[in-house]
Amino acid sequence: MRPFVYERAATSEVATQAIRAGIATDTAPRQGRYPAEFLAGGTNLLDLMKLDVMQPAKLIDITGLTQAHSAILVSPQALRLGALAKMSAVADHPEIIKNFPVVAQSLTLAASAQLRNMASIGGNVLQRTRCSYFRDTSWSACNKRNPGSGCAALDGYNRGHAVLGASKDCIATYPGDFAQALMALDAVVTVLGPDGTRTVPFSDLHRAPGSTPNVETTLRPGDVITAFVIPAATWMRRSLYMKIRDRQSYQFALASAAVALDIDDGGLVRQARIALGGVATVPWRARDAEAALVGKKLDPQTAESAARLAFGGAAPREHNAFKIALGQKTVTRALVQAATLEV
Amino acid sequence: MTVAAPTPKANMGQPVPRYDGLAKVTGSALYAADFPHLDLAYAYLVSSGIAKGRVKSLDVREVRTLPGVLDILSHENMSDAVAHAKFFSDGGPVSNSVVPLSSPEIAYAGQTIAVVLANSYEAARDAAQRIVVDYDIDPASATFGSKGAIDQVLAEQSKKHEDPKVGDFASAYAAAPVKIDAAYSTPTQHHNPLELFATVCSWDGPNLTVYEPSQNVYGIKNGLAQQLGMDASRVRVISPFIGGAFGSKGALTQRTAIVAVAAKRLGRPVKLVATRRQAFTIATYRAETRHIIKLAATPDGKLQALSHEGFEVTSRPDPYAVAGTDASTRMYACPNIVSNVTIVRADRSTPGFMRAPAETPYFFALESAMDELAIALNMDPIELRRVNDTMKEPIKGLPYTSRSLMACFDEAATAFGWSKRNPRPGSMRDGDWLVGWGCATAAYPTQMAPASARVSLFPDGTARVETASHEIGTGIYTVAAQTAAEQLGLPFEKITVALGDTILPPAPVSGGSITTASVCSVIAQACAAIRGKLSNEAVGADLVEALNKRGLGAIEEYAEWVPHGAKAGAMQALYKGAAQPIGGAKLEDRMQFAFGAQFVEVRVHSQTREVRVPRMVSAFAAGRIMNTRTARSQLMGGMIWGIGSALHEQTDIDTNAARYVNTDLAEYLIPVNADVVDIEVIMVPEEDKLVNPLGIKGIGEIGIVGANAAVANAVYHATGQRIRDLPLRIDGLMPSA
Ligand SMILES: Cc1cc2nc3c(=O)[nH]c(=O)nc-3n(C[C@H](O)[C@H](O)[C@H](O)COP(=O)(O)OP(=O)(O)OC[C@H]3O[C@@H](n4cnc5c(N)ncnc54)[C@H](O)[C@@H]3O)c2cc1C
Ligand code: SF4
């Protein structure tokens, strides 16, 4: 861990300005990142700093914004989640558990109780990949950490890596769970930047690796995420998060699916929402699979053929081919289970 | 009595709560890195990022000027600071014969290539991370089948190893009606004790004190003295509590000498707490193994032929091998047996002991094959073990001192409800979950080593036990106090115990499940000597009265105890930290083993194929059980590790680079609480008057031994899929898309 300047921001305006100032004083990006970072729960950022993977010159602590930006508001129109809300606060919220089950479950099934009490949901969606080659600086080839250096995972040990959305420069999996719920539910992100507040569809927040895997989001320097807004919809209650992993708890997903269904009285699917985790480089929406379900009765066969569509473009590497079959089974299982929910 | 404190059955001691329990839960128990020191400096290791080659240059210019940085040690300024010492399998003290910081040559990934010394941990870490290393990289061989890896027949490399064999395997196998021929494998595993590898060295003139979590303080004392060219009497090693070891803290690793030299050069105490990632390469590990098993039987299940071929990875410099064929060929009656072990030299650090080093991998293979044979015979797997149960090992015909294998099977089977099992694979479904029940034999050699201890009795009716044994979490403080209390007839609370310090009389390495048997034997002997001196019959208050009558300030007895079969000079070797455990299948006249039977229920999801273990029941018979509470805890720990070993644990290797990849506890998976649902430990009463006077066999490791196979056998029963490669994960069970 390198020495860094630590500042506290009491408001989000101050935070964005501080970042701007941080960038102005030290313009050379390190490892392809801006030299100043916001610090929320710190469970990802400090970890990566201790490993010397991230070397920000300046940290702007935004936990002072918690009061202003951690409210959980449920209205008939939308669910609004302040970005500094703790993962546990959202996961344990009775109304969210009941009316937005996929949101609560994606957080309950993530990390550990201790981490969920520490970590913010804003930091959660921005957490960085668990690719071991990225997290250990003694591997020289990692385009995400060190642009242009290559990718050790391509022909290395890649059981955990992505089969969807990968490029020849990076196959790292997006590790988080909550993002899949936001993705499936058409969430919108409220961002406060140096030029004021704006909203961004959650699906536009993360960037596929392409040839610049070091650039992970469309956020600009000084952008603070202040909230996530999930518009109310008919499929909310019939939703769930299915997470498959080697052990029962405290592991990132090998494959996961956030699904939400609107099924009419005749048992036909009116609307379906599916997002995939553990298998893709970014939070991944399976729109073809969703479309294929509309108007059909959701039985295991339709679920399975939709699941197959979800993995249409999947490209396996040496150790992760099982994720294609596993991902399909996960989607199938999630859909079939969601269809049987009492709502 | 509670579940945690089972009611003692015949030949079992009371479930006395842990002697050190309060100190541990209140934080007053000091572990190696916890001791306070004045003017402490901190060390941080720089580890090699390549597996083979040499350090071309080490750019430390920038780093030297960083605030707080004191010095940087590397081969450039350390080359002859540490003398070569022999690898422990060759009778030496070290876990790895590469001499630390002696040359630019790199023999394995993660090898320590420099050490930064600084005024704070943070400064040392920052500096270490900034050092730019330039390497000459040579191609490295990672594992089995890697280019450049060299296969060697173990029996030709090691004088100590002899391949067990008897009869005419080839003809018997050819002639038998029912056969199994299958290949199995187990992965690389790392102990990952919660307590990291810490070392603090402090000099006082010519005298060196080392604080280090150790399973063998006398081994460190003597080995380090040899490495530093000093008199061992000037080295003191202190290790009162160890936060998990499992074999990883048994031998002397390279870090100790480095920290000692650093402290000398700085003239200040130096503390090293290596990182979790470094723990994967600076200590030992369980190497990956492969096995080919051939079994043949008559239609009624009598084994006719058994062949076990083992393959184990080791390092280039050191021929480490666990050679579990010693045990696996001797479990069942069988007239025709062959075996051999091949070691495969790769560019890796030297592996070493890890909980049931030999039995864990070798019994996975043997007991999986036994299950496959039972299926081929259309026979209940318990009955197959019964038909082949024997009181004589088959190689030399030596008698077991005691063997309660079938009693264990019967008790565990009843508790588990085995009679309700439908043997047809896939027949026991619960909704979307496939349910499977499996079982396997566990066995572990009963070994002991010479031990010494001093017991003192005082006029106030208290007594003190002193022996340089090691509390690795197993409960030796407790059973040592219990033994003295019992032997002197005093209340448990009146006994104090001092362990883990080389100013105390030596005790052997705390490994191989030998500690309780060895240490309690010598404590009992010292207590008997006290009784003998004061009055042969008296115990308790009468004994104290006898002491007071004579007006003595204290009576102190030092005792030495040597186990059956120990070689001449074993006691003197103990003082050098080099006493070898003896027993198991290594005796001339008899076989000493503890046995167990392990039963597992698994659930495999019919679609996504994840495996869960809702239930595990195991029964063990291991001679006298000293304390049912600590024993249950120890056996349970082994069983839980068995779940992890079967389903989760694997150190992933990048075979191109010959490097480990998942070097933290987020990616190196072990069971979490949610994976450990219902664990039932049954202790089966057993009396064995031969193994040692107290009849103790040792239970440190046996809990893990049969678990791998029991899980795999249960998964077969659930799914009809026979998985012969551990860990049993979704990848292996998922039909391809
Ligand atoms: C062992 C382990 C297991 C885990 N398992 C899981 C799991 O199973 N599933 C899962 O989803 N997660 C898991 N996590 C990750 C954990 O959930 C994240 O580390 C956590 O959510 C990050 O939140 P934080 O507030 O601590 O973020 P920080 O570490 O403070 O920040 C992370 C990043 O986000 C930026 N940032 C934070 N807040 C904002 C904001 N409001 N606006 C703009 N930028 C911001 C920071 O600058 C930083 O770059 C695990 C973590 C660990 C250590
Ligand atoms: S997959 Fe991405 S993060 Fe991992 S080594 Fe390759 S470039 Fe780096």
CSV table of N, CA and C and ligand atoms in Angstrom, one decimal, chain A residues 33 37-47 54 62 83-84 87 106 109-112 115 118-127 130 175-178 219 223-226 243 245 250-253, chain B residues 666, ligand 1:
chain,number,residue,atom,x,y,z
A,33,ARG,N,-6.0,4.4,-14.2
A,33,ARG,CA,-7.1,4.9,-13.4
A,33,ARG,C,-6.8,6.3,-13.0
A,37,GLU,N,-9.7,8.4,-5.7
A,37,GLU,CA,-10.9,7.5,-5.6
A,37,GLU,C,-11.7,7.9,-4.4
A,38,PHE,N,-13.0,7.6,-4.6
A,38,PHE,CA,-13.9,7.7,-3.4
A,38,PHE,C,-13.8,6.5,-2.5
A,39,LEU,N,-13.9,6.8,-1.2
A,39,LEU,CA,-13.9,5.7,-0.3
A,39,LEU,C,-15.2,5.6,0.4
A,40,ALA,N,-15.9,4.4,0.2
A,40,ALA,CA,-17.2,4.2,0.9
A,40,ALA,C,-16.9,3.2,2.0
A,41,GLY,N,-17.4,2.0,1.9
A,41,GLY,CA,-17.1,1.0,2.9
A,41,GLY,C,-15.6,0.5,2.9
A,42,GLY,N,-15.0,0.7,1.8
A,42,GLY,CA,-13.6,0.4,1.7
A,42,GLY,C,-13.3,-1.1,1.6
A,43,THR,N,-14.3,-1.9,1.5
A,43,THR,CA,-14.0,-3.4,1.5
A,43,THR,C,-13.4,-3.9,0.2
A,44,ASN,N,-13.6,-3.1,-0.8
A,44,ASN,CA,-12.9,-3.5,-2.1
A,44,ASN,C,-11.7,-2.7,-2.3
A,45,LEU,N,-11.9,-1.4,-2.1
A,45,LEU,CA,-10.8,-0.4,-2.5
A,45,LEU,C,-9.6,-0.6,-1.6
A,46,LEU,N,-9.8,-0.7,-0.3
A,46,LEU,CA,-8.6,-0.8,0.7
A,46,LEU,C,-7.9,-2.1,0.5
A,47,ASP,N,-8.7,-3.2,0.2
A,47,ASP,CA,-8.2,-4.5,-0.1
A,47,ASP,C,-7.2,-4.4,-1.3
A,54,MET,N,-4.3,-1.2,-6.6
A,54,MET,CA,-4.7,0.2,-6.8
A,54,MET,C,-3.8,1.1,-6.0
A,62,ILE,N,-16.3,9.3,1.4
A,62,ILE,CA,-17.6,9.8,1.2
A,62,ILE,C,-18.6,9.3,2.2
A,83,ALA,N,-27.2,5.4,-2.5
A,83,ALA,CA,-26.1,4.7,-2.8
A,83,ALA,C,-25.2,4.3,-1.6
A,84,LEU,N,-25.3,5.1,-0.6
A,84,LEU,CA,-24.5,4.8,0.6
A,84,LEU,C,-25.2,3.9,1.6
A,87,MET,N,-25.2,-2.6,2.4
A,87,MET,CA,-25.8,-3.8,1.7
A,87,MET,C,-26.8,-4.5,2.7
A,106,SER,N,-30.3,-10.8,-3.8
A,106,SER,CA,-29.0,-10.7,-4.5
A,106,SER,C,-28.0,-10.1,-3.4
A,109,LEU,N,-27.3,-13.0,-0.5
A,109,LEU,CA,-26.5,-14.1,-0.9
A,109,LEU,C,-25.1,-13.6,-1.2
A,110,ALA,N,-24.8,-12.4,-1.0
A,110,ALA,CA,-23.4,-11.8,-1.3
A,110,ALA,C,-22.6,-11.7,-0.1
A,111,ALA,N,-21.3,-12.0,-0.3
A,111,ALA,CA,-20.3,-11.7,0.8
A,111,ALA,C,-20.7,-12.4,2.1
A,112,SER,N,-20.3,-11.7,3.2
A,112,SER,CA,-20.6,-12.2,4.5
A,112,SER,C,-21.4,-11.2,5.3
A,115,LEU,N,-19.2,-8.1,6.0
A,115,LEU,CA,-19.0,-7.3,4.8
A,115,LEU,C,-20.2,-6.5,4.5
A,118,MET,N,-20.6,-3.5,6.4
A,118,MET,CA,-19.6,-2.5,6.1
A,118,MET,C,-19.8,-1.8,4.8
A,119,ALA,N,-20.2,-2.6,3.8
A,119,ALA,CA,-20.1,-2.2,2.4
A,119,ALA,C,-21.4,-1.4,2.0
A,120,SER,N,-21.2,-0.4,1.1
A,120,SER,CA,-22.3,0.3,0.6
A,120,SER,C,-22.8,-0.3,-0.7
A,121,ILE,N,-24.0,0.0,-1.1
A,121,ILE,CA,-24.5,-0.6,-2.4
A,121,ILE,C,-23.9,0.1,-3.6
A,122,GLY,N,-23.5,1.4,-3.4
A,122,GLY,CA,-22.8,2.1,-4.5
A,122,GLY,C,-21.4,1.4,-4.7
A,123,GLY,N,-20.7,1.2,-3.7
A,123,GLY,CA,-19.4,0.5,-3.8
A,123,GLY,C,-19.6,-0.9,-4.4
A,124,ASN,N,-20.7,-1.5,-4.0
A,124,ASN,CA,-20.9,-2.9,-4.4
A,124,ASN,C,-20.9,-3.0,-5.9
A,125,VAL,N,-21.7,-2.1,-6.6
A,125,VAL,CA,-21.8,-2.2,-8.0
A,125,VAL,C,-20.5,-1.9,-8.7
A,126,LEU,N,-19.6,-1.2,-8.0
A,126,LEU,CA,-18.4,-0.8,-8.7
A,126,LEU,C,-17.2,-1.7,-8.3
A,127,GLN,N,-17.5,-2.7,-7.5
A,127,GLN,CA,-16.4,-3.6,-7.1
A,127,GLN,C,-15.7,-4.2,-8.3
A,130,ARG,N,-12.5,-10.3,-9.4
A,130,ARG,CA,-11.7,-11.2,-8.5
A,130,ARG,C,-10.6,-11.9,-9.3
A,175,PRO,N,-17.9,-9.5,-10.7
A,175,PRO,CA,-18.1,-10.5,-9.6
A,175,PRO,C,-19.4,-10.2,-8.8
A,176,GLY,N,-20.0,-9.0,-8.9
A,176,GLY,CA,-21.0,-8.7,-7.9
A,176,GLY,C,-22.3,-9.4,-8.2
A,177,ASP,N,-23.2,-9.4,-7.3
A,177,ASP,CA,-24.5,-10.0,-7.4
A,177,ASP,C,-25.7,-9.0,-7.5
A,178,PHE,N,-25.6,-7.9,-6.7
A,178,PHE,CA,-26.7,-6.9,-6.7
A,178,PHE,C,-26.9,-6.3,-8.1
A,219,LEU,N,-18.6,6.2,-15.9
A,219,LEU,CA,-18.5,7.3,-15.0
A,219,LEU,C,-17.3,8.2,-15.3
A,223,ASP,N,-17.6,11.8,-10.6
A,223,ASP,CA,-19.0,11.3,-10.6
A,223,ASP,C,-19.2,10.5,-9.3
A,224,VAL,N,-20.2,11.0,-8.5
A,224,VAL,CA,-20.6,10.2,-7.3
A,224,VAL,C,-21.9,9.6,-7.6
A,225,ILE,N,-22.1,8.3,-7.4
A,225,ILE,CA,-23.4,7.7,-7.5
A,225,ILE,C,-24.1,8.0,-6.2
A,226,THR,N,-25.3,8.6,-6.4
A,226,THR,CA,-26.1,8.9,-5.2
A,226,THR,C,-27.3,8.0,-4.9
A,243,LYS,N,-28.2,-18.2,-7.1
A,243,LYS,CA,-26.8,-18.1,-7.1
A,243,LYS,C,-26.2,-19.5,-6.9
A,245,ARG,N,-22.8,-21.9,-6.4
A,245,ARG,CA,-21.4,-21.8,-6.1
A,245,ARG,C,-21.0,-23.1,-5.4
A,250,TYR,N,-20.7,-17.4,1.2
A,250,TYR,CA,-19.5,-16.7,1.2
A,250,TYR,C,-18.6,-17.1,0.0
A,251,GLN,N,-19.2,-17.0,-1.1
A,251,GLN,CA,-18.4,-17.3,-2.3
A,251,GLN,C,-19.0,-16.5,-3.5
A,252,PHE,N,-18.2,-16.0,-4.4
A,252,PHE,CA,-18.8,-15.3,-5.5
A,252,PHE,C,-19.4,-16.4,-6.4
A,253,ALA,N,-20.4,-15.9,-7.3
A,253,ALA,CA,-21.1,-16.8,-8.1
A,253,ALA,C,-20.3,-17.5,-9.1
B,666,ALA,N,-10.5,-16.0,0.0
B,666,ALA,CA,-11.8,-15.9,-0.7
B,666,ALA,C,-11.8,-16.9,-1.8
C,1,LIG,C1,-14.2,-12.0,0.9
C,1,LIG,C2,-15.2,-11.2,0.1
C,1,LIG,C3,-16.3,-11.8,-0.5
C,1,LIG,C4,-17.2,-11.1,-1.2
C,1,LIG,N1,-18.2,-11.8,-1.7
C,1,LIG,C5,-19.1,-11.1,-2.5
C,1,LIG,C6,-20.2,-11.7,-3.1
C,1,LIG,O1,-20.4,-12.9,-3.0
C,1,LIG,N2,-21.0,-10.9,-3.9
C,1,LIG,C7,-20.9,-9.6,-4.0
C,1,LIG,O2,-21.7,-8.9,-4.7
C,1,LIG,N3,-19.8,-9.0,-3.4
C,1,LIG,C8,-19.0,-9.7,-2.7
C,1,LIG,N4,-17.9,-9.0,-2.1
C,1,LIG,C9,-17.6,-7.6,-2.5
C,1,LIG,C10,-18.3,-6.6,-1.6
C,1,LIG,O3,-19.6,-6.7,-1.7
C,1,LIG,C11,-17.8,-5.3,-2.0
C,1,LIG,O4,-16.4,-5.2,-1.6
C,1,LIG,C12,-18.5,-4.1,-1.4
C,1,LIG,O5,-19.9,-4.2,-1.8
C,1,LIG,C13,-17.9,-2.8,-1.9
C,1,LIG,O6,-18.6,-1.8,-1.2
C,1,LIG,P1,-17.8,-0.7,-0.4
C,1,LIG,O7,-18.7,0.3,0.1
C,1,LIG,O8,-16.9,-1.3,0.6
C,1,LIG,O9,-16.9,-0.1,-1.6
C,1,LIG,P2,-15.5,0.6,-1.6
C,1,LIG,O10,-14.4,-0.4,-1.4
C,1,LIG,O11,-15.4,1.7,-0.6
C,1,LIG,O12,-15.4,1.2,-3.0
C,1,LIG,C14,-15.4,0.4,-4.2
C,1,LIG,C15,-15.2,1.3,-5.4
C,1,LIG,O13,-16.4,2.0,-5.6
C,1,LIG,C16,-16.1,3.4,-5.6
C,1,LIG,N5,-17.3,4.0,-5.0
C,1,LIG,C17,-17.8,3.6,-3.8
C,1,LIG,N6,-19.0,4.3,-3.6
C,1,LIG,C18,-19.1,5.2,-4.7
C,1,LIG,C19,-20.1,6.1,-5.0
C,1,LIG,N7,-21.2,6.3,-4.3
C,1,LIG,N8,-20.0,6.8,-6.2
C,1,LIG,C20,-18.9,6.6,-7.0
C,1,LIG,N9,-18.0,5.7,-6.7
C,1,LIG,C21,-18.1,5.0,-5.5
C,1,LIG,C22,-14.8,3.6,-4.9
C,1,LIG,O14,-14.1,4.7,-5.3
C,1,LIG,C23,-14.1,2.3,-5.2
C,1,LIG,O15,-13.4,2.5,-6.5
C,1,LIG,C24,-17.0,-9.7,-1.3
C,1,LIG,C25,-15.9,-9.1,-0.8
C,1,LIG,C26,-15.0,-9.8,-0.1
C,1,LIG,C27,-13.8,-9.1,0.5
